[in-house]
GROMACS .gro file of N, CA and C in nm:
model
  510
    1MET      N    1  -2.446   2.620   8.413
    1MET     CA    2  -2.444   2.481   8.453
    1MET      C    3  -2.494   2.466   8.596
    2THR      N    4  -2.591   2.543   8.634
    2THR     CA    5  -2.637   2.533   8.771
    2THR      C    6  -2.753   2.437   8.787
    3ARG      N    7  -2.820   2.401   8.678
    3ARG     CA    8  -2.933   2.311   8.693
    3ARG      C    9  -2.885   2.166   8.696
    4LEU      N   10  -2.953   2.086   8.774
    4LEU     CA   11  -2.920   1.944   8.780
    4LEU      C   12  -2.995   1.873   8.670
    5LEU      N   13  -2.933   1.775   8.611
    5LEU     CA   14  -2.995   1.699   8.504
    5LEU      C   15  -3.061   1.572   8.555
    6LEU      N   16  -3.026   1.529   8.674
    6LEU     CA   17  -3.086   1.410   8.735
    6LEU      C   18  -3.144   1.450   8.870
    7PRO      N   19  -3.241   1.373   8.922
    7PRO     CA   20  -3.296   1.403   9.054
    7PRO      C   21  -3.186   1.396   9.160
    8LEU      N   22  -3.194   1.486   9.257
    8LEU     CA   23  -3.093   1.494   9.361
    8LEU      C   24  -3.119   1.390   9.469
    9GLU      N   25  -3.024   1.302   9.488
    9GLU     CA   26  -3.028   1.201   9.594
    9GLU      C   27  -2.890   1.197   9.656
   10HIS      N   28  -2.881   1.146   9.777
   10HIS     CA   29  -2.749   1.136   9.839
   10HIS      C   30  -2.696   0.995   9.819
   11HIS      N   31  -2.573   0.987   9.772
   11HIS     CA   32  -2.506   0.859   9.758
   11HIS      C   33  -2.394   0.853   9.862
   12PRO      N   34  -2.398   0.758   9.953
   12PRO     CA   35  -2.299   0.752  10.060
   12PRO      C   36  -2.156   0.733  10.011
   13HIS      N   37  -2.134   0.676   9.893
   13HIS     CA   38  -1.998   0.651   9.848
   13HIS      C   39  -1.941   0.767   9.767
   14SER      N   40  -2.016   0.877   9.754
   14SER     CA   41  -1.962   0.989   9.677
   14SER      C   42  -1.844   1.050   9.751
   15GLN      N   43  -1.749   1.102   9.673
   15GLN     CA   44  -1.627   1.158   9.729
   15GLN      C   45  -1.659   1.291   9.797
   16ASP      N   46  -1.635   1.301   9.926
   16ASP     CA   47  -1.659   1.425   9.999
   16ASP      C   48  -1.525   1.494  10.021
   17LEU      N   49  -1.500   1.598   9.943
   17LEU     CA   50  -1.378   1.675   9.956
   17LEU      C   51  -1.410   1.804  10.030
   18THR      N   52  -1.317   1.851  10.110
   18THR     CA   53  -1.340   1.975  10.183
   18THR      C   54  -1.331   2.094  10.088
   19ASP      N   55  -1.390   2.206  10.130
   19ASP     CA   56  -1.384   2.328  10.051
   19ASP      C   57  -1.239   2.372  10.031
   20ASP      N   58  -1.156   2.355  10.134
   20ASP     CA   59  -1.015   2.394  10.122
   20ASP      C   60  -0.942   2.310  10.017
   21THR      N   61  -0.971   2.181  10.015
   21THR     CA   62  -0.909   2.093   9.915
   21THR      C   63  -0.953   2.131   9.775
   22LEU      N   64  -1.082   2.155   9.760
   22LEU     CA   65  -1.135   2.195   9.629
   22LEU      C   66  -1.075   2.329   9.586
   23LEU      N   67  -1.065   2.422   9.678
   23LEU     CA   68  -1.007   2.553   9.647
   23LEU      C   69  -0.862   2.538   9.602
   24GLN      N   70  -0.785   2.456   9.670
   24GLN     CA   71  -0.645   2.436   9.632
   24GLN      C   72  -0.634   2.374   9.493
   25GLN      N   73  -0.723   2.282   9.462
   25GLN     CA   74  -0.721   2.220   9.329
   25GLN      C   75  -0.758   2.323   9.221
   26LEU      N   76  -0.853   2.408   9.250
   26LEU     CA   77  -0.893   2.512   9.153
   26LEU      C   78  -0.782   2.615   9.135
   27LYS      N   79  -0.709   2.645   9.241
   27LYS     CA   80  -0.600   2.742   9.231
   27LYS      C   81  -0.485   2.692   9.144
   28LYS      N   82  -0.473   2.562   9.127
   28LYS     CA   83  -0.367   2.505   9.044
   28LYS      C   84  -0.395   2.520   8.895
   29LEU      N   85  -0.518   2.553   8.861
   29LEU     CA   86  -0.556   2.567   8.721
   29LEU      C   87  -0.497   2.695   8.663
   30PRO      N   88  -0.473   2.698   8.531
   30PRO     CA   89  -0.429   2.823   8.467
   30PRO      C   90  -0.532   2.934   8.490
   31ARG      N   91  -0.485   3.059   8.493
   31ARG     CA   92  -0.574   3.172   8.522
   31ARG      C   93  -0.692   3.180   8.425
   32ARG      N   94  -0.669   3.155   8.298
   32ARG     CA   95  -0.779   3.165   8.201
   32ARG      C   96  -0.885   3.059   8.230
   33VAL      N   97  -0.843   2.939   8.268
   33VAL     CA   98  -0.938   2.833   8.303
   33VAL      C   99  -1.017   2.875   8.428
   34GLN      N  100  -0.947   2.929   8.527
   34GLN     CA  101  -1.015   2.979   8.646
   34GLN      C  102  -1.118   3.086   8.609
   35GLN      N  103  -1.080   3.176   8.520
   35GLN     CA  104  -1.168   3.286   8.480
   35GLN      C  105  -1.295   3.232   8.414
   36VAL      N  106  -1.279   3.139   8.322
   36VAL     CA  107  -1.395   3.080   8.254
   36VAL      C  108  -1.483   3.008   8.356
   37PHE      N  109  -1.421   2.931   8.443
   37PHE     CA  110  -1.495   2.858   8.547
   37PHE      C  111  -1.575   2.954   8.635
   38LEU      N  112  -1.511   3.062   8.681
   38LEU     CA  113  -1.579   3.156   8.770
   38LEU      C  114  -1.690   3.232   8.701
   39LEU      N  115  -1.672   3.266   8.576
   39LEU     CA  116  -1.779   3.333   8.501
   39LEU      C  117  -1.900   3.241   8.489
   40SER      N  118  -1.875   3.113   8.473
   40SER     CA  119  -1.984   3.016   8.465
   40SER      C  120  -2.047   2.992   8.602
   41ARG      N  121  -1.964   2.965   8.700
   41ARG     CA  122  -2.014   2.923   8.832
   41ARG      C  123  -2.071   3.039   8.912
   42LEU      N  124  -1.999   3.152   8.917
   42LEU     CA  125  -2.044   3.262   9.001
   42LEU      C  126  -2.142   3.356   8.929
   43ASP      N  127  -2.111   3.390   8.806
   43ASP     CA  128  -2.196   3.482   8.732
   43ASP      C  129  -2.303   3.410   8.650
   44GLN      N  130  -2.296   3.278   8.648
   44GLN     CA  131  -2.392   3.192   8.579
   44GLN      C  132  -2.408   3.230   8.431
   45LEU      N  133  -2.296   3.264   8.368
   45LEU     CA  134  -2.299   3.294   8.226
   45LEU      C  135  -2.297   3.165   8.145
   46SER      N  136  -2.364   3.166   8.033
   46SER     CA  137  -2.362   3.050   7.943
   46SER      C  138  -2.227   3.043   7.873
   47PHE      N  139  -2.199   2.929   7.814
   47PHE     CA  140  -2.074   2.914   7.739
   47PHE      C  141  -2.066   3.018   7.629
   48ALA      N  142  -2.177   3.041   7.561
   48ALA     CA  143  -2.179   3.138   7.451
   48ALA      C  144  -2.149   3.279   7.503
   49ALA      N  145  -2.205   3.315   7.617
   49ALA     CA  146  -2.180   3.448   7.674
   49ALA      C  147  -2.035   3.463   7.718
   50ILE      N  148  -1.978   3.358   7.775
   50ILE     CA  149  -1.838   3.361   7.816
   50ILE      C  150  -1.748   3.373   7.694
   51ALA      N  151  -1.779   3.296   7.590
   51ALA     CA  152  -1.700   3.301   7.467
   51ALA      C  153  -1.701   3.442   7.408
   52GLU      N  154  -1.816   3.503   7.406
   52GLU     CA  155  -1.827   3.639   7.352
   52GLU      C  156  -1.753   3.739   7.440
   53ARG      N  157  -1.771   3.729   7.569
   53ARG     CA  158  -1.709   3.823   7.662
   53ARG      C  159  -1.557   3.817   7.658
   54LEU      N  160  -1.502   3.696   7.647
   54LEU     CA  161  -1.356   3.678   7.649
   54LEU      C  162  -1.296   3.665   7.510
   55ASP      N  163  -1.380   3.675   7.408
   55ASP     CA  164  -1.336   3.662   7.270
   55ASP      C  165  -1.261   3.530   7.249
   56LEU      N  166  -1.328   3.423   7.290
   56LEU     CA  167  -1.274   3.287   7.276
   56LEU      C  168  -1.370   3.203   7.192
   57PRO      N  169  -1.319   3.104   7.123
   57PRO     CA  170  -1.410   3.010   7.056
   57PRO      C  171  -1.491   2.932   7.161
   58ALA      N  172  -1.613   2.898   7.126
   58ALA     CA  173  -1.700   2.824   7.219
   58ALA      C  174  -1.636   2.692   7.261
   59LEU      N  175  -1.565   2.627   7.170
   59LEU     CA  176  -1.501   2.500   7.204
   59LEU      C  177  -1.390   2.520   7.308
   60THR      N  178  -1.324   2.634   7.306
   60THR     CA  179  -1.222   2.662   7.407
   60THR      C  180  -1.287   2.680   7.544
   61VAL      N  181  -1.400   2.748   7.547
   61VAL     CA  182  -1.473   2.764   7.673
   61VAL      C  183  -1.513   2.626   7.726
   62GLU      N  184  -1.564   2.542   7.639
   62GLU     CA  185  -1.602   2.407   7.680
   62GLU      C  186  -1.480   2.330   7.731
   63ARG      N  187  -1.368   2.340   7.662
   63ARG     CA  188  -1.245   2.271   7.704
   63ARG      C  189  -1.200   2.321   7.842
   64HIS      N  190  -1.207   2.452   7.864
   64HIS     CA  191  -1.167   2.508   7.995
   64HIS      C  192  -1.261   2.461   8.106
   65MET      N  193  -1.390   2.456   8.077
   65MET     CA  194  -1.485   2.410   8.179
   65MET      C  195  -1.462   2.263   8.211
   66ASN      N  196  -1.433   2.185   8.109
   66ASN     CA  197  -1.403   2.044   8.132
   66ASN      C  198  -1.277   2.029   8.217
   67GLN      N  199  -1.177   2.111   8.188
   67GLN     CA  200  -1.052   2.105   8.265
   67GLN      C  201  -1.079   2.140   8.412
   68ALA      N  202  -1.162   2.240   8.436
   68ALA     CA  203  -1.194   2.279   8.574
   68ALA      C  204  -1.268   2.166   8.646
   69LEU      N  205  -1.367   2.110   8.582
   69LEU     CA  206  -1.444   2.003   8.646
   69LEU      C  207  -1.359   1.878   8.666
   70GLN      N  208  -1.274   1.846   8.569
   70GLN     CA  209  -1.188   1.728   8.582
   70GLN      C  210  -1.086   1.744   8.694
   71SER      N  211  -1.048   1.867   8.723
   71SER     CA  212  -0.945   1.891   8.826
   71SER      C  213  -0.993   1.853   8.966
   72VAL      N  214  -1.123   1.844   8.985
   72VAL     CA  215  -1.176   1.814   9.118
   72VAL      C  216  -1.243   1.677   9.124
   73ARG      N  217  -1.223   1.596   9.023
   73ARG     CA  218  -1.280   1.461   9.025
   73ARG      C  219  -1.181   1.366   9.093
   74PRO      N  220  -1.231   1.252   9.137
   74PRO     CA  221  -1.140   1.152   9.193
   74PRO      C  222  -1.038   1.107   9.088
   75GLN      N  223  -0.915   1.095   9.129
   75GLN     CA  224  -0.808   1.054   9.038
   75GLN      C  225  -0.828   0.909   8.995
   76ARG      N  226  -0.790   0.881   8.871
   76ARG     CA  227  -0.795   0.747   8.812
   76ARG      C  228  -0.935   0.687   8.811
   77ASP      N  229  -1.036   0.772   8.806
   77ASP     CA  230  -1.173   0.724   8.800
   77ASP      C  231  -1.226   0.753   8.660
   78VAL      N  232  -1.222   0.651   8.576
   78VAL     CA  233  -1.259   0.666   8.435
   78VAL      C  234  -1.405   0.708   8.422
   79LEU      N  235  -1.492   0.648   8.502
   79LEU     CA  236  -1.634   0.682   8.493
   79LEU      C  237  -1.657   0.828   8.535
   80ALA      N  238  -1.587   0.875   8.638
   80ALA     CA  239  -1.601   1.015   8.680
   80ALA      C  240  -1.553   1.108   8.569
   81SER      N  241  -1.447   1.069   8.501
   81SER     CA  242  -1.397   1.148   8.390
   81SER      C  243  -1.500   1.156   8.277
   82MET      N  244  -1.556   1.043   8.241
   82MET     CA  245  -1.657   1.039   8.134
   82MET      C  246  -1.781   1.118   8.174
   83ALA      N  247  -1.824   1.102   8.298
   83ALA     CA  248  -1.942   1.174   8.345
   83ALA      C  249  -1.917   1.325   8.342
   84GLY      N  250  -1.797   1.366   8.381
   84GLY     CA  251  -1.763   1.509   8.377
   84GLY      C  252  -1.763   1.562   8.234
   85GLN      N  253  -1.712   1.483   8.141
   85GLN     CA  254  -1.712   1.526   8.001
   85GLN      C  255  -1.854   1.539   7.949
   86TRP      N  256  -1.941   1.444   7.985
   86TRP     CA  257  -2.080   1.455   7.943
   86TRP      C  258  -2.147   1.576   8.007
   87TYR      N  259  -2.121   1.597   8.134
   87TYR     CA  260  -2.184   1.709   8.206
   87TYR      C  261  -2.151   1.841   8.137
   88VAL      N  262  -2.026   1.860   8.104
   88VAL     CA  263  -1.984   1.985   8.039
   88VAL      C  264  -2.041   1.991   7.897
   89ARG      N  265  -2.033   1.883   7.824
   89ARG     CA  266  -2.080   1.884   7.684
   89ARG      C  267  -2.228   1.917   7.676
   90LEU      N  268  -2.306   1.866   7.770
   90LEU     CA  269  -2.450   1.892   7.768
   90LEU      C  270  -2.484   2.038   7.795
   91GLN      N  271  -2.392   2.114   7.851
   91GLN     CA  272  -2.414   2.256   7.877
   91GLN      C  273  -2.377   2.342   7.757
   92SER      N  274  -2.307   2.284   7.663
   92SER     CA  275  -2.259   2.359   7.547
   92SER      C  276  -2.373   2.392   7.451
   93PRO      N  277  -2.371   2.512   7.394
   93PRO     CA  278  -2.473   2.546   7.295
   93PRO      C  279  -2.453   2.467   7.165
   94GLN      N  280  -2.339   2.403   7.150
   94GLN     CA  281  -2.310   2.327   7.028
   94GLN      C  282  -2.344   2.179   7.039
   95VAL      N  283  -2.402   2.138   7.151
   95VAL     CA  284  -2.438   1.997   7.166
   95VAL      C  285  -2.551   1.965   7.067
   96THR      N  286  -2.540   1.850   7.005
   96THR     CA  287  -2.639   1.812   6.903
   96THR      C  288  -2.741   1.714   6.962
   97ALA      N  289  -2.850   1.697   6.890
   97ALA     CA  290  -2.952   1.600   6.931
   97ALA      C  291  -2.893   1.459   6.933
   98SER      N  292  -2.807   1.431   6.838
   98SER     CA  293  -2.742   1.301   6.833
   98SER      C  294  -2.656   1.278   6.958
   99GLU      N  295  -2.585   1.381   7.001
   99GLU     CA  296  -2.504   1.368   7.122
   99GLU      C  297  -2.591   1.348   7.245
  100ARG      N  298  -2.704   1.414   7.250
  100ARG     CA  299  -2.796   1.395   7.363
  100ARG      C  300  -2.848   1.250   7.367
  101ILE      N  301  -2.874   1.195   7.251
  101ILE     CA  302  -2.917   1.054   7.243
  101ILE      C  303  -2.803   0.963   7.288
  102ASP      N  304  -2.681   0.992   7.242
  102ASP     CA  305  -2.564   0.913   7.284
  102ASP      C  306  -2.546   0.921   7.435
  103PHE      N  307  -2.567   1.039   7.492
  103PHE     CA  308  -2.556   1.054   7.638
  103PHE      C  309  -2.660   0.967   7.706
  104ARG      N  310  -2.783   0.971   7.659
  104ARG     CA  311  -2.889   0.894   7.722
  104ARG      C  312  -2.858   0.745   7.717
  105ARG      N  313  -2.802   0.701   7.605
  105ARG     CA  314  -2.763   0.559   7.593
  105ARG      C  315  -2.652   0.526   7.691
  106TRP      N  316  -2.553   0.615   7.702
  106TRP     CA  317  -2.443   0.593   7.796
  106TRP      C  318  -2.498   0.587   7.938
  107LEU      N  319  -2.585   0.681   7.972
  107LEU     CA  320  -2.641   0.689   8.107
  107LEU      C  321  -2.719   0.564   8.142
  108ASP      N  322  -2.797   0.513   8.047
  108ASP     CA  323  -2.881   0.396   8.071
  108ASP      C  324  -2.807   0.263   8.058
  109ALA      N  325  -2.684   0.266   8.010
  109ALA     CA  326  -2.609   0.142   7.986
  109ALA      C  327  -2.573   0.069   8.115
  110ALA      N  328  -2.553   0.141   8.224
  110ALA     CA  329  -2.513   0.077   8.349
  110ALA      C  330  -2.548   0.168   8.467
  111PRO      N  331  -2.588   0.109   8.579
  111PRO     CA  332  -2.618   0.189   8.696
  111PRO      C  333  -2.497   0.274   8.742
  112GLU      N  334  -2.377   0.221   8.717
  112GLU     CA  335  -2.256   0.294   8.756
  112GLU      C  336  -2.243   0.426   8.679
  113HIS      N  337  -2.292   0.429   8.556
  113HIS     CA  338  -2.286   0.552   8.477
  113HIS      C  339  -2.377   0.658   8.539
  114ARG      N  340  -2.498   0.617   8.577
  114ARG     CA  341  -2.591   0.711   8.640
  114ARG      C  342  -2.532   0.762   8.772
  115GLU      N  343  -2.473   0.673   8.850
  115GLU     CA  344  -2.413   0.714   8.977
  115GLU      C  345  -2.297   0.811   8.955
  116ALA      N  346  -2.214   0.784   8.856
  116ALA     CA  347  -2.100   0.872   8.827
  116ALA      C  348  -2.148   1.008   8.781
  117PHE      N  349  -2.252   1.011   8.699
  117PHE     CA  350  -2.304   1.138   8.651
  117PHE      C  351  -2.368   1.216   8.766
  118HIS      N  352  -2.439   1.147   8.850
  118HIS     CA  353  -2.500   1.210   8.966
  118HIS      C  354  -2.392   1.267   9.060
  119ALA      N  355  -2.286   1.191   9.081
  119ALA     CA  356  -2.176   1.239   9.166
  119ALA      C  357  -2.112   1.363   9.105
  120THR      N  358  -2.105   1.370   8.972
  120THR     CA  359  -2.051   1.488   8.905
  120THR      C  360  -2.139   1.609   8.930
  121GLU      N  361  -2.270   1.590   8.922
  121GLU     CA  362  -2.362   1.700   8.949
  121GLU      C  363  -2.349   1.748   9.094
  122LEU      N  364  -2.337   1.655   9.185
  122LEU     CA  365  -2.318   1.693   9.326
  122LEU      C  366  -2.186   1.767   9.345
  123ARG      N  367  -2.081   1.720   9.278
  123ARG     CA  368  -1.950   1.785   9.288
  123ARG      C  369  -1.960   1.928   9.236
  124TRP      N  370  -2.032   1.947   9.126
  124TRP     CA  371  -2.051   2.081   9.070
  124TRP      C  372  -2.115   2.174   9.173
  125ARG      N  373  -2.213   2.122   9.245
  125ARG     CA  374  -2.280   2.204   9.348
  125ARG      C  375  -2.184   2.239   9.462
  126THR      N  376  -2.094   2.146   9.497
  126THR     CA  377  -2.002   2.172   9.608
  126THR      C  378  -1.895   2.275   9.571
  127LEU      N  379  -1.883   2.307   9.443
  127LEU     CA  380  -1.780   2.402   9.400
  127LEU      C  381  -1.819   2.548   9.420
  128LEU      N  382  -1.942   2.575   9.463
  128LEU     CA  383  -1.984   2.714   9.479
  128LEU      C  384  -1.904   2.787   9.586
  129ALA      N  385  -1.889   2.728   9.704
  129ALA     CA  386  -1.815   2.796   9.812
  129ALA      C  387  -1.668   2.819   9.774
  130PRO      N  388  -1.597   2.716   9.723
  130PRO     CA  389  -1.458   2.742   9.681
  130PRO      C  390  -1.450   2.844   9.568
  131ALA      N  391  -1.548   2.845   9.479
  131ALA     CA  392  -1.548   2.943   9.369
  131ALA      C  393  -1.563   3.084   9.425
  132ARG      N  394  -1.648   3.100   9.524
  132ARG     CA  395  -1.664   3.233   9.586
  132ARG      C  396  -1.533   3.280   9.649
  133GLN      N  397  -1.460   3.187   9.711
  133GLN     CA  398  -1.331   3.224   9.770
  133GLN      C  399  -1.231   3.260   9.662
  134LEU      N  400  -1.226   3.182   9.556
  134LEU     CA  401  -1.131   3.206   9.448
  134LEU      C  402  -1.158   3.338   9.376
  135GLY      N  403  -1.283   3.372   9.361
  135GLY     CA  404  -1.318   3.494   9.289
  135GLY      C  405  -1.364   3.607   9.379
  136HIS      N  406  -1.323   3.606   9.505
  136HIS     CA  407  -1.371   3.702   9.604
  136HIS      C  408  -1.353   3.847   9.564
  137ASP      N  409  -1.247   3.881   9.491
  137ASP     CA  410  -1.223   4.021   9.454
  137ASP      C  411  -1.266   4.053   9.311
  138ALA      N  412  -1.339   3.962   9.249
  138ALA     CA  413  -1.396   3.979   9.114
  138ALA      C  414  -1.291   4.000   9.006
  139TRP      N  415  -1.171   3.951   9.024
  139TRP     CA  416  -1.065   3.967   8.923
  139TRP      C  417  -1.105   3.902   8.791
  140TYR      N  418  -1.184   3.798   8.799
  140TYR     CA  419  -1.219   3.720   8.681
  140TYR      C  420  -1.313   3.794   8.585
  141ARG      N  421  -1.371   3.903   8.629
  141ARG     CA  422  -1.464   3.979   8.544
  141ARG      C  423  -1.394   4.070   8.445
  142GLN      N  424  -1.262   4.081   8.457
  142GLN     CA  425  -1.185   4.162   8.362
  142GLN      C  426  -1.179   4.089   8.228
  143PRO      N  427  -1.175   4.164   8.117
  143PRO     CA  428  -1.170   4.099   7.986
  143PRO      C  429  -1.051   4.005   7.971
  144ARG      N  430  -0.939   4.040   8.024
  144ARG     CA  431  -0.821   3.953   8.025
  144ARG      C  432  -0.787   3.923   8.169
  145ALA      N  433  -0.733   3.806   8.194
  145ALA     CA  434  -0.692   3.772   8.330
  145ALA      C  435  -0.595   3.877   8.378
  146ALA      N  436  -0.615   3.923   8.500
  146ALA     CA  437  -0.535   4.032   8.553
  146ALA      C  438  -0.387   3.998   8.557
  147LEU      N  439  -0.304   4.094   8.517
  147LEU     CA  440  -0.160   4.077   8.522
  147LEU      C  441  -0.112   4.140   8.652
  148SER      N  442  -0.032   4.070   8.724
  148SER     CA  443   0.011   4.120   8.854
  148SER      C  444   0.109   4.237   8.839
  149ILE      N  445   0.115   4.320   8.941
  149ILE     CA  446   0.211   4.431   8.943
  149ILE      C  447   0.352   4.377   8.933
  150GLY      N  448   0.378   4.269   9.003
  150GLY     CA  449   0.511   4.208   8.998
  150GLY      C  450   0.548   4.165   8.858
  151GLY      N  451   0.453   4.107   8.787
  151GLY     CA  452   0.477   4.066   8.649
  151GLY      C  453   0.507   4.184   8.560
  152CYS      N  454   0.437   4.296   8.581
  152CYS     CA  455   0.462   4.417   8.502
  152CYS      C  456   0.601   4.472   8.533
  153SER      N  457   0.639   4.471   8.659
  153SER     CA  458   0.771   4.521   8.697
  153SER      C  459   0.882   4.441   8.633
  154VAL      N  460   0.866   4.310   8.632
  154VAL     CA  461   0.966   4.223   8.570
  154VAL      C  462   0.974   4.251   8.421
  155ALA      N  463   0.859   4.265   8.356
  155ALA     CA  464   0.857   4.292   8.212
  155ALA      C  465   0.923   4.426   8.180
  156ILE      N  466   0.895   4.528   8.258
  156ILE     CA  467   0.957   4.660   8.236
  156ILE      C  468   1.107   4.652   8.259
  157GLY      N  469   1.147   4.584   8.365
  157GLY     CA  470   1.289   4.569   8.395
  157GLY      C  471   1.363   4.497   8.284
  158LEU      N  472   1.304   4.391   8.230
  158LEU     CA  473   1.367   4.318   8.120
  158LEU      C  474   1.376   4.405   7.995
  159ALA      N  475   1.274   4.483   7.969
  159ALA     CA  476   1.276   4.570   7.851
  159ALA      C  477   1.386   4.675   7.864
  160LEU      N  478   1.400   4.735   7.983
  160LEU     CA  479   1.506   4.835   8.005
  160LEU      C  480   1.644   4.772   7.994
  161ALA      N  481   1.659   4.651   8.046
  161ALA     CA  482   1.788   4.583   8.037
  161ALA      C  483   1.822   4.553   7.891
  162ALA      N  484   1.723   4.515   7.813
  162ALA     CA  485   1.748   4.487   7.672
  162ALA      C  486   1.788   4.614   7.598
  163LEU      N  487   1.721   4.724   7.628
  163LEU     CA  488   1.755   4.852   7.564
  163LEU      C  489   1.897   4.894   7.601
  164ALA      N  490   1.931   4.877   7.727
  164ALA     CA  491   2.067   4.914   7.771
  164ALA      C  492   2.170   4.826   7.702
  165ALA      N  493   2.138   4.699   7.685
  165ALA     CA  494   2.234   4.605   7.625
  165ALA      C  495   2.262   4.638   7.479
  166ILE      N  496   2.168   4.693   7.409
  166ILE     CA  497   2.192   4.725   7.267
  166ILE      C  498   2.242   4.867   7.248
  167GLY      N  499   2.268   4.936   7.357
  167GLY     CA  500   2.328   5.068   7.350
  167GLY      C  501   2.231   5.182   7.323
  168PHE      N  502   2.107   5.160   7.349
  168PHE     CA  503   2.007   5.265   7.327
  168PHE      C  504   2.031   5.388   7.415
  169TRP      N  505   2.087   5.368   7.532
  169TRP     CA  506   2.104   5.476   7.628
  169TRP      C  507   2.236   5.554   7.607
  170SER      N  508   2.318   5.521   7.513
  170SER     CA  509   2.448   5.586   7.500
  170SER      C  510   2.443   5.718   7.432
   0.00000   0.00000   0.00000
């Protein structure tokens, strides 16, 4: 999703969020959503390649990408939400010719639609720096989202406690 679908122009009313704000919003996402987002944004993998790599349905990859993009849109902005959904859907290998026609109709229906879609494309570009920070240690390239050492310790401790409780150690 690195190519722009509309010509790049600057719109003064577009929401300018700082990299730190964007990074904090991305960090709030579930790890799997972060992983899908980073594989797309940093490694520039297609939805199909991400789906194959993570053994996920293509629609799940699309849903995760939509969730990532929606997390950094202006709140309560219906047009931004719709534009984000179109932006993600158009990147999907499952998008149909009919959907592309529907998108074109939506885009041409009002100048506000074009502006919202353009703002979404600009927002996507601004996510590169926060994405680099989020994926700085390449954790997202693992087949499964990395499990923390602390999480493993807790799981082992709970398993040992359960074994002790049923008298396995007697």
